[in-house]
Amino acid sequence: MAFLQIVEPGLSTAPHQHRFAVGIDLGTTNSLVATVRSGSAETLPDASGSHLLPSVVRYFADQPPQVGQKARDSAGDDPLNTIASIKRLMGRGRCDVRRTGSHLPYEFAGCEEGMAVLKTAAGEVSPVAVSAEVLKVLKDRAESALGGELVGVVITVPAYFDDAQRQATKDAAYLAGLKVLRLLNEPTAAAVAYGLDRGSEGVHAIYDLGGGTFDISILHLHHGVFEVMATGGDSALGGDDMDHAIAEWILVQSGVGDGGDHHLVRQVLEMARIAKEELTTQASAPLQLTLPNGAVWQEALTRATFDSLIDPLVTRTLHACQRTLRDAGLSPVEVKNVVLVGGATRVPRVRARVAELFGREPIADLDPDRVVALGAAIQADILVGNKPADEMLLLDVIPLSLGIETMGGLVEKVIPRNTTIPVARSQDFTTFKDGQTAMVIRVLQGERELVRDCRSLARFELRGIPPLVAGAARIRVTFQVDADGLLNVSAQELSTGVRSSVQVKPSYGLTEAEVEQMLRDSLDHAREDVDVRNLREQQVEADRVLESLAHALSADAALLSASERNVIDAAAAEVARLRHGTDHRAIHGVLEQLERVSQEFAARRMNRSIQKVLTGHRLTEFSEGI
Amino acid sequence: MGITMTEAAATRVTAFLKKRGKGVGLRLGVRTSGCSGLAYMLEFVDAPQESDQVFEDRGIKVYVDPKSLIYLDGTELDYAKEGLSEGFKFHNPNVKNSCGCGESFVT
């Protein structure tokens, strides 16, 4: 028989109409599922009582894949078919993986367009399919614990996940048969789990160092509402990197160097992970490795050595914290609470240095591995209607500016970064040439001024623009970002109403440059970017003026005397010459000169065209219409 | 008669109320719906109704509206675990028949 849970006053459901909802933390190293039962959030254990599900999948040629601890245990024996840390490859293109994955012990299919694909005994599998296997196990666990089908789930993602990575996560959920209520940024979920929404107003920092990602989020609580002021981090930094640092140290110390095969590297990585965990409570951890030549290598890893191995990694996280605080316009002392999330924050060195930066002890009362899942469960509970919705409203931000390409390879930002979502913004654009009837809209993400320095998300065409003179058509481009951070761009020509749109389907062939790097670049190159923008703008203007002048001269050359024509031609030649230079002020100067000398010509053309219109009509015809 | 609860149920209710941070007790009720005619309700109570009958067992106040009490009198609330699933159960002496799922019943 089914069990009953206590519900909020007035929210009892009819029998068999339970609104079962769970929160899932789909982690790099471990995944969890949590739900709200009788008003309290808790993670759900499997039959053997363990809550963490290692995000590891082992594929076989002749049987269904194995997920979790058993798969992790076999990682050393069957490295090519045992896939761990797949989250790092979510939404990544094949070529990206080639570069980031050089030390990953898997075999990848060739570097072509499309998603990364891993070769296993069960054939080629995508990161989405691997993640779906993990999600299926959590779904089954939740449904047997709750005694019914799930209405929906909230899945958490790092704040820095871009559209492609978010979409890949949704695809994985769909493949696992789950309905995603929404994707929630992990730090935001952690804040909810700690009930910071019920606490005092002010600024909170969420420091989340997980297995494969680092996120720092600055949240502002005001009237019970969270606003994400800024997010930052590194989508390729986490506890795994500590393991790698230790593993490399072991390989060097033991004399194996680069000579280890897949099998040995996996074994050493596993040893490194265990040592890291032991060092949380112990002063040193014993290491023992059987070398390829049969000899046994033994050594102890001390806390001090470990600290020095991971210090560069910790420093990177602290730099990201400082940058993000700057983005939010804050200094570390203005942060009221610092919350630690993620298994890697158990490392004493991490806690000490975070405390040092913020000048206060961080909060870490809840199990740092579970807080994100708990927060997701609370959010899911609200979204399916088990709680009055006005109890909480969460705002997320977009991590990088979104815009479109304009003439000269420049980026016009439509939505600036750190804008809270969901959001819709419109901007009007126009045609560049006379009679232009189509326009290519290229959607870009990034902080730089030039298209080539930003990430291209999508491109589409708007056709059927009525042929008008340059600058007369009005094309309204609307960017819409939904609550999951997914983007929809539409363009509409306002006089005819023709429209065209694109849902930003992630182009899996992502650039290697990470958000982190893109942000840093935008600061490093701010000055030169502005110069380039000024130059390009003047060049575009020069081209436009020269083109319309050429058009006017071919139509109405008769209006000019030979000497007048010479003056204009000379000024135009000067513009054409300087247009290829790099001095935007010089171009601006000769453009003004050209405008001055051709003013009279323009006036004559206008008079003539008015005369043309009036010729053959009587004045009364016009006054009747007035 | 009235409403009672087992030690296991009382421990859970106390813990849930504490975690929730507000609420004066627990409401047990019956609604007309479900596959066998009637269905149980189990809710936190923030604002008791004047007509509520109040019972107290193991330090927990249990609120029941008079209409529901006709079907619930003598009920013992229990908390149990089966496999991965866990939650509250009603041991109700008035029940003559319940549907397979146990969520609705006939008196």
PDB file of N, CA and C in Angstrom, chain A residues 1-16 18 37-42 45-47 141 144-147 198 391, chain B residues 13 16 19-20 22 26 31 33-35 39-44 46 80-82 84-90 99-104:
ATOM      1  N   MET A   1       0.835  -1.213   0.000  1.00  0.00           N
ATOM      2  CA  MET A   1       0.000   0.000   0.000  1.00  0.00           C
ATOM      3  C   MET A   1       0.856   1.244   0.000  1.00  0.00           C
ATOM      4  N   ALA A   2       0.315   2.256  -0.597  1.00  0.00           N
ATOM      5  CA  ALA A   2       1.094   3.499  -0.725  1.00  0.00           C
ATOM      6  C   ALA A   2       1.144   4.229   0.614  1.00  0.00           C
ATOM      7  N   PHE A   3       2.172   4.998   0.776  1.00  0.00           N
ATOM      8  CA  PHE A   3       2.298   5.791   1.991  1.00  0.00           C
ATOM      9  C   PHE A   3       1.814   7.210   1.749  1.00  0.00           C
ATOM     10  N   LEU A   4       1.421   7.849   2.815  1.00  0.00           N
ATOM     11  CA  LEU A   4       1.005   9.243   2.711  1.00  0.00           C
ATOM     12  C   LEU A   4       2.109  10.133   3.252  1.00  0.00           C
ATOM     13  N   GLN A   5       2.193  11.332   2.716  1.00  0.00           N
ATOM     14  CA  GLN A   5       3.127  12.333   3.224  1.00  0.00           C
ATOM     15  C   GLN A   5       2.320  13.544   3.662  1.00  0.00           C
ATOM     16  N   ILE A   6       2.890  14.286   4.595  1.00  0.00           N
ATOM     17  CA  ILE A   6       2.180  15.478   5.051  1.00  0.00           C
ATOM     18  C   ILE A   6       2.370  16.576   4.008  1.00  0.00           C
ATOM     19  N   VAL A   7       1.291  17.245   3.633  1.00  0.00           N
ATOM     20  CA  VAL A   7       1.409  18.312   2.638  1.00  0.00           C
ATOM     21  C   VAL A   7       1.055  19.659   3.264  1.00  0.00           C
ATOM     22  N   GLU A   8       1.329  20.703   2.498  1.00  0.00           N
ATOM     23  CA  GLU A   8       1.021  22.065   2.953  1.00  0.00           C
ATOM     24  C   GLU A   8      -0.495  22.229   3.088  1.00  0.00           C
ATOM     25  N   PRO A   9      -0.922  23.102   4.018  1.00  0.00           N
ATOM     26  CA  PRO A   9      -2.362  23.308   4.227  1.00  0.00           C
ATOM     27  C   PRO A   9      -3.073  23.611   2.911  1.00  0.00           C
ATOM     28  N   GLY A  10      -4.157  22.884   2.656  1.00  0.00           N
ATOM     29  CA  GLY A  10      -4.982  23.164   1.476  1.00  0.00           C
ATOM     30  C   GLY A  10      -4.452  22.593   0.182  1.00  0.00           C
ATOM     31  N   LEU A  11      -3.345  21.882   0.206  1.00  0.00           N
ATOM     32  CA  LEU A  11      -2.760  21.391  -1.040  1.00  0.00           C
ATOM     33  C   LEU A  11      -2.849  19.872  -1.190  1.00  0.00           C
ATOM     34  N   SER A  12      -3.787  19.257  -0.462  1.00  0.00           N
ATOM     35  CA  SER A  12      -3.978  17.817  -0.623  1.00  0.00           C
ATOM     36  C   SER A  12      -4.424  17.513  -2.040  1.00  0.00           C
ATOM     37  N   THR A  13      -3.920  16.422  -2.591  1.00  0.00           N
ATOM     38  CA  THR A  13      -4.304  16.046  -3.947  1.00  0.00           C
ATOM     39  C   THR A  13      -5.284  14.892  -3.880  1.00  0.00           C
ATOM     40  N   ALA A  14      -5.977  14.656  -4.977  1.00  0.00           N
ATOM     41  CA  ALA A  14      -6.847  13.493  -5.053  1.00  0.00           C
ATOM     42  C   ALA A  14      -5.967  12.248  -5.087  1.00  0.00           C
ATOM     43  N   PRO A  15      -6.516  11.084  -4.685  1.00  0.00           N
ATOM     44  CA  PRO A  15      -5.701   9.866  -4.728  1.00  0.00           C
ATOM     45  C   PRO A  15      -5.175   9.628  -6.139  1.00  0.00           C
ATOM     46  N   HIS A  16      -4.026   9.081  -6.238  1.00  0.00           N
ATOM     47  CA  HIS A  16      -3.372   8.750  -7.514  1.00  0.00           C
ATOM     48  C   HIS A  16      -3.027   9.987  -8.324  1.00  0.00           C
ATOM     49  N   HIS A  18      -0.737  12.352  -7.310  1.00  0.00           N
ATOM     50  CA  HIS A  18       0.368  12.983  -6.601  1.00  0.00           C
ATOM     51  C   HIS A  18       1.234  13.748  -7.567  1.00  0.00           C
ATOM     52  N   ARG A  37       9.615  15.439   1.069  1.00  0.00           N
ATOM     53  CA  ARG A  37       8.586  14.584   1.643  1.00  0.00           C
ATOM     54  C   ARG A  37       8.168  15.165   2.976  1.00  0.00           C
ATOM     55  N   SER A  38       6.876  15.288   3.156  1.00  0.00           N
ATOM     56  CA  SER A  38       6.349  15.850   4.388  1.00  0.00           C
ATOM     57  C   SER A  38       7.046  17.158   4.731  1.00  0.00           C
ATOM     58  N   GLY A  39       7.255  17.965   3.708  1.00  0.00           N
ATOM     59  CA  GLY A  39       7.777  19.310   3.920  1.00  0.00           C
ATOM     60  C   GLY A  39       9.270  19.401   4.110  1.00  0.00           C
ATOM     61  N   SER A  40       9.963  18.257   4.046  1.00  0.00           N
ATOM     62  CA  SER A  40      11.405  18.379   4.246  1.00  0.00           C
ATOM     63  C   SER A  40      12.166  17.726   3.104  1.00  0.00           C
ATOM     64  N   ALA A  41      13.212  18.405   2.645  1.00  0.00           N
ATOM     65  CA  ALA A  41      13.979  17.913   1.507  1.00  0.00           C
ATOM     66  C   ALA A  41      14.986  16.885   1.972  1.00  0.00           C
ATOM     67  N   GLU A  42      15.085  15.797   1.229  1.00  0.00           N
ATOM     68  CA  GLU A  42      16.069  14.771   1.575  1.00  0.00           C
ATOM     69  C   GLU A  42      16.537  14.079   0.316  1.00  0.00           C
ATOM     70  N   PRO A  45      18.341   7.452  -1.009  1.00  0.00           N
ATOM     71  CA  PRO A  45      19.403   6.445  -1.123  1.00  0.00           C
ATOM     72  C   PRO A  45      18.982   5.294  -2.033  1.00  0.00           C
ATOM     73  N   ASP A  46      19.949   4.515  -2.484  1.00  0.00           N
ATOM     74  CA  ASP A  46      19.607   3.304  -3.227  1.00  0.00           C
ATOM     75  C   ASP A  46      19.368   2.170  -2.235  1.00  0.00           C
ATOM     76  N   ALA A  47      19.143   0.960  -2.749  1.00  0.00           N
ATOM     77  CA  ALA A  47      18.778  -0.154  -1.881  1.00  0.00           C
ATOM     78  C   ALA A  47      19.853  -0.452  -0.841  1.00  0.00           C
ATOM     79  N   ARG A 141      15.194   5.026  -9.089  1.00  0.00           N
ATOM     80  CA  ARG A 141      15.342   5.099  -7.643  1.00  0.00           C
ATOM     81  C   ARG A 141      14.238   5.988  -7.055  1.00  0.00           C
ATOM     82  N   SER A 144      10.656   4.349  -7.284  1.00  0.00           N
ATOM     83  CA  SER A 144      10.343   3.299  -6.321  1.00  0.00           C
ATOM     84  C   SER A 144      10.290   3.861  -4.906  1.00  0.00           C
ATOM     85  N   ALA A 145      11.030   4.933  -4.627  1.00  0.00           N
ATOM     86  CA  ALA A 145      10.968   5.535  -3.298  1.00  0.00           C
ATOM     87  C   ALA A 145       9.658   6.283  -3.086  1.00  0.00           C
ATOM     88  N   LEU A 146       9.166   6.926  -4.136  1.00  0.00           N
ATOM     89  CA  LEU A 146       7.959   7.734  -3.985  1.00  0.00           C
ATOM     90  C   LEU A 146       6.698   6.931  -4.277  1.00  0.00           C
ATOM     91  N   GLY A 147       6.854   5.791  -4.937  1.00  0.00           N
ATOM     92  CA  GLY A 147       5.706   4.961  -5.228  1.00  0.00           C
ATOM     93  C   GLY A 147       4.844   5.492  -6.349  1.00  0.00           C
ATOM     94  N   ARG A 198      15.181  32.493   3.577  1.00  0.00           N
ATOM     95  CA  ARG A 198      14.429  32.810   4.790  1.00  0.00           C
ATOM     96  C   ARG A 198      15.267  33.629   5.758  1.00  0.00           C
ATOM     97  N   GLU A 391       6.141  31.729  -2.562  1.00  0.00           N
ATOM     98  CA  GLU A 391       7.127  31.567  -1.503  1.00  0.00           C
ATOM     99  C   GLU A 391       8.540  31.854  -1.973  1.00  0.00           C
TER     100      GLU A 391
ATOM    101  N   VAL B  13       6.672  13.312  12.797  1.00  0.00           N
ATOM    102  CA  VAL B  13       5.880  14.547  12.739  1.00  0.00           C
ATOM    103  C   VAL B  13       6.618  15.671  13.465  1.00  0.00           C
ATOM    104  N   PHE B  16       9.472  16.816  11.269  1.00  0.00           N
ATOM    105  CA  PHE B  16       9.021  17.565  10.085  1.00  0.00           C
ATOM    106  C   PHE B  16       8.556  18.961  10.468  1.00  0.00           C
ATOM    107  N   LYS B  19      11.594  21.113  11.190  1.00  0.00           N
ATOM    108  CA  LYS B  19      12.291  21.505   9.960  1.00  0.00           C
ATOM    109  C   LYS B  19      11.523  22.572   9.196  1.00  0.00           C
ATOM    110  N   ARG B  20      10.210  22.449   9.206  1.00  0.00           N
ATOM    111  CA  ARG B  20       9.373  23.380   8.465  1.00  0.00           C
ATOM    112  C   ARG B  20       9.438  24.768   9.106  1.00  0.00           C
ATOM    113  N   LYS B  22       7.430  26.283  11.081  1.00  0.00           N
ATOM    114  CA  LYS B  22       6.171  26.876  11.529  1.00  0.00           C
ATOM    115  C   LYS B  22       5.091  25.812  11.510  1.00  0.00           C
ATOM    116  N   LEU B  26      -0.936  18.901  13.168  1.00  0.00           N
ATOM    117  CA  LEU B  26      -1.187  18.053  12.023  1.00  0.00           C
ATOM    118  C   LEU B  26      -2.692  17.959  11.787  1.00  0.00           C
ATOM    119  N   ARG B  31     -11.716  13.123   2.438  1.00  0.00           N
ATOM    120  CA  ARG B  31     -12.409  13.816   1.354  1.00  0.00           C
ATOM    121  C   ARG B  31     -13.134  12.793   0.507  1.00  0.00           C
ATOM    122  N   SER B  33     -13.545  11.359  -2.613  1.00  0.00           N
ATOM    123  CA  SER B  33     -12.976  11.203  -3.949  1.00  0.00           C
ATOM    124  C   SER B  33     -12.227   9.892  -3.976  1.00  0.00           C
ATOM    125  N   GLY B  34     -11.625   9.594  -5.100  1.00  0.00           N
ATOM    126  CA  GLY B  34     -10.807   8.400  -5.174  1.00  0.00           C
ATOM    127  C   GLY B  34     -11.594   7.199  -5.637  1.00  0.00           C
ATOM    128  N   CYS B  35     -10.879   6.101  -5.810  1.00  0.00           N
ATOM    129  CA  CYS B  35     -11.492   4.965  -6.478  1.00  0.00           C
ATOM    130  C   CYS B  35     -12.514   4.243  -5.606  1.00  0.00           C
ATOM    131  N   ALA B  39     -11.070   9.528   0.598  1.00  0.00           N
ATOM    132  CA  ALA B  39      -9.607   9.568   0.559  1.00  0.00           C
ATOM    133  C   ALA B  39      -9.069  10.317   1.775  1.00  0.00           C
ATOM    134  N   TYR B  40      -7.909   9.903   2.227  1.00  0.00           N
ATOM    135  CA  TYR B  40      -7.287  10.559   3.373  1.00  0.00           C
ATOM    136  C   TYR B  40      -6.587  11.848   2.979  1.00  0.00           C
ATOM    137  N   MET B  41      -6.542  12.729   3.965  1.00  0.00           N
ATOM    138  CA  MET B  41      -5.774  13.966   3.818  1.00  0.00           C
ATOM    139  C   MET B  41      -4.798  14.042   4.985  1.00  0.00           C
ATOM    140  N   LEU B  42      -3.627  14.535   4.736  1.00  0.00           N
ATOM    141  CA  LEU B  42      -2.644  14.704   5.805  1.00  0.00           C
ATOM    142  C   LEU B  42      -1.908  16.011   5.533  1.00  0.00           C
ATOM    143  N   GLU B  43      -2.165  17.014   6.385  1.00  0.00           N
ATOM    144  CA  GLU B  43      -1.600  18.339   6.119  1.00  0.00           C
ATOM    145  C   GLU B  43      -1.001  18.952   7.378  1.00  0.00           C
ATOM    146  N   PHE B  44      -0.081  19.875   7.180  1.00  0.00           N
ATOM    147  CA  PHE B  44       0.371  20.712   8.291  1.00  0.00           C
ATOM    148  C   PHE B  44      -0.741  21.702   8.619  1.00  0.00           C
ATOM    149  N   ASP B  46      -1.441  25.545   9.969  1.00  0.00           N
ATOM    150  CA  ASP B  46      -0.957  26.866  10.382  1.00  0.00           C
ATOM    151  C   ASP B  46      -2.065  27.622  11.108  1.00  0.00           C
ATOM    152  N   ALA B  80       5.978   4.064   8.467  1.00  0.00           N
ATOM    153  CA  ALA B  80       6.646   2.801   8.141  1.00  0.00           C
ATOM    154  C   ALA B  80       7.504   2.921   6.895  1.00  0.00           C
ATOM    155  N   LYS B  81       8.330   1.923   6.712  1.00  0.00           N
ATOM    156  CA  LYS B  81       9.245   1.846   5.572  1.00  0.00           C
ATOM    157  C   LYS B  81       9.022   0.530   4.862  1.00  0.00           C
ATOM    158  N   GLU B  82       9.019   0.567   3.542  1.00  0.00           N
ATOM    159  CA  GLU B  82       8.975  -0.677   2.765  1.00  0.00           C
ATOM    160  C   GLU B  82       9.897  -0.503   1.581  1.00  0.00           C
ATOM    161  N   LEU B  84      12.412   0.993  -0.672  1.00  0.00           N
ATOM    162  CA  LEU B  84      12.913   2.361  -0.780  1.00  0.00           C
ATOM    163  C   LEU B  84      11.871   3.372  -0.329  1.00  0.00           C
ATOM    164  N   SER B  85      10.639   2.911  -0.203  1.00  0.00           N
ATOM    165  CA  SER B  85       9.537   3.829   0.061  1.00  0.00           C
ATOM    166  C   SER B  85       9.268   3.949   1.550  1.00  0.00           C
ATOM    167  N   GLU B  86       8.848   5.138   1.989  1.00  0.00           N
ATOM    168  CA  GLU B  86       8.475   5.308   3.381  1.00  0.00           C
ATOM    169  C   GLU B  86       7.456   6.426   3.512  1.00  0.00           C
ATOM    170  N   GLY B  87       6.679   6.377   4.606  1.00  0.00           N
ATOM    171  CA  GLY B  87       5.683   7.418   4.800  1.00  0.00           C
ATOM    172  C   GLY B  87       4.666   7.031   5.858  1.00  0.00           C
ATOM    173  N   PHE B  88       3.562   7.790   5.917  1.00  0.00           N
ATOM    174  CA  PHE B  88       2.541   7.590   6.953  1.00  0.00           C
ATOM    175  C   PHE B  88       1.473   6.609   6.483  1.00  0.00           C
ATOM    176  N   LYS B  89       0.919   5.886   7.486  1.00  0.00           N
ATOM    177  CA  LYS B  89      -0.170   4.947   7.215  1.00  0.00           C
ATOM    178  C   LYS B  89      -1.292   5.210   8.212  1.00  0.00           C
ATOM    179  N   PHE B  90      -2.523   5.040   7.781  1.00  0.00           N
ATOM    180  CA  PHE B  90      -3.674   5.163   8.674  1.00  0.00           C
ATOM    181  C   PHE B  90      -4.133   3.765   9.083  1.00  0.00           C
ATOM    182  N   CYS B  99      -9.185   0.388  -1.588  1.00  0.00           N
ATOM    183  CA  CYS B  99      -8.691   0.014  -2.906  1.00  0.00           C
ATOM    184  C   CYS B  99      -7.275  -0.508  -2.764  1.00  0.00           C
ATOM    185  N   GLY B 100      -6.789  -1.130  -3.781  1.00  0.00           N
ATOM    186  CA  GLY B 100      -5.492  -1.789  -3.713  1.00  0.00           C
ATOM    187  C   GLY B 100      -4.375  -0.876  -3.263  1.00  0.00           C
ATOM    188  N   CYS B 101      -4.503   0.367  -3.605  1.00  0.00           N
ATOM    189  CA  CYS B 101      -3.418   1.282  -3.303  1.00  0.00           C
ATOM    190  C   CYS B 101      -3.477   1.765  -1.865  1.00  0.00           C
ATOM    191  N   GLY B 102      -4.633   1.652  -1.224  1.00  0.00           N
ATOM    192  CA  GLY B 102      -4.734   2.083   0.158  1.00  0.00           C
ATOM    193  C   GLY B 102      -4.931   3.566   0.327  1.00  0.00           C
ATOM    194  N   GLU B 103      -5.057   4.290  -0.766  1.00  0.00           N
ATOM    195  CA  GLU B 103      -5.219   5.729  -0.643  1.00  0.00           C
ATOM    196  C   GLU B 103      -6.679   6.129  -0.486  1.00  0.00           C
ATOM    197  N   SER B 104      -7.592   5.274  -0.899  1.00  0.00           N
ATOM    198  CA  SER B 104      -8.999   5.598  -0.688  1.00  0.00           C
ATOM    199  C   SER B 104      -9.708   4.359  -0.143  1.00  0.00           C
TER     200      SER B 104
END
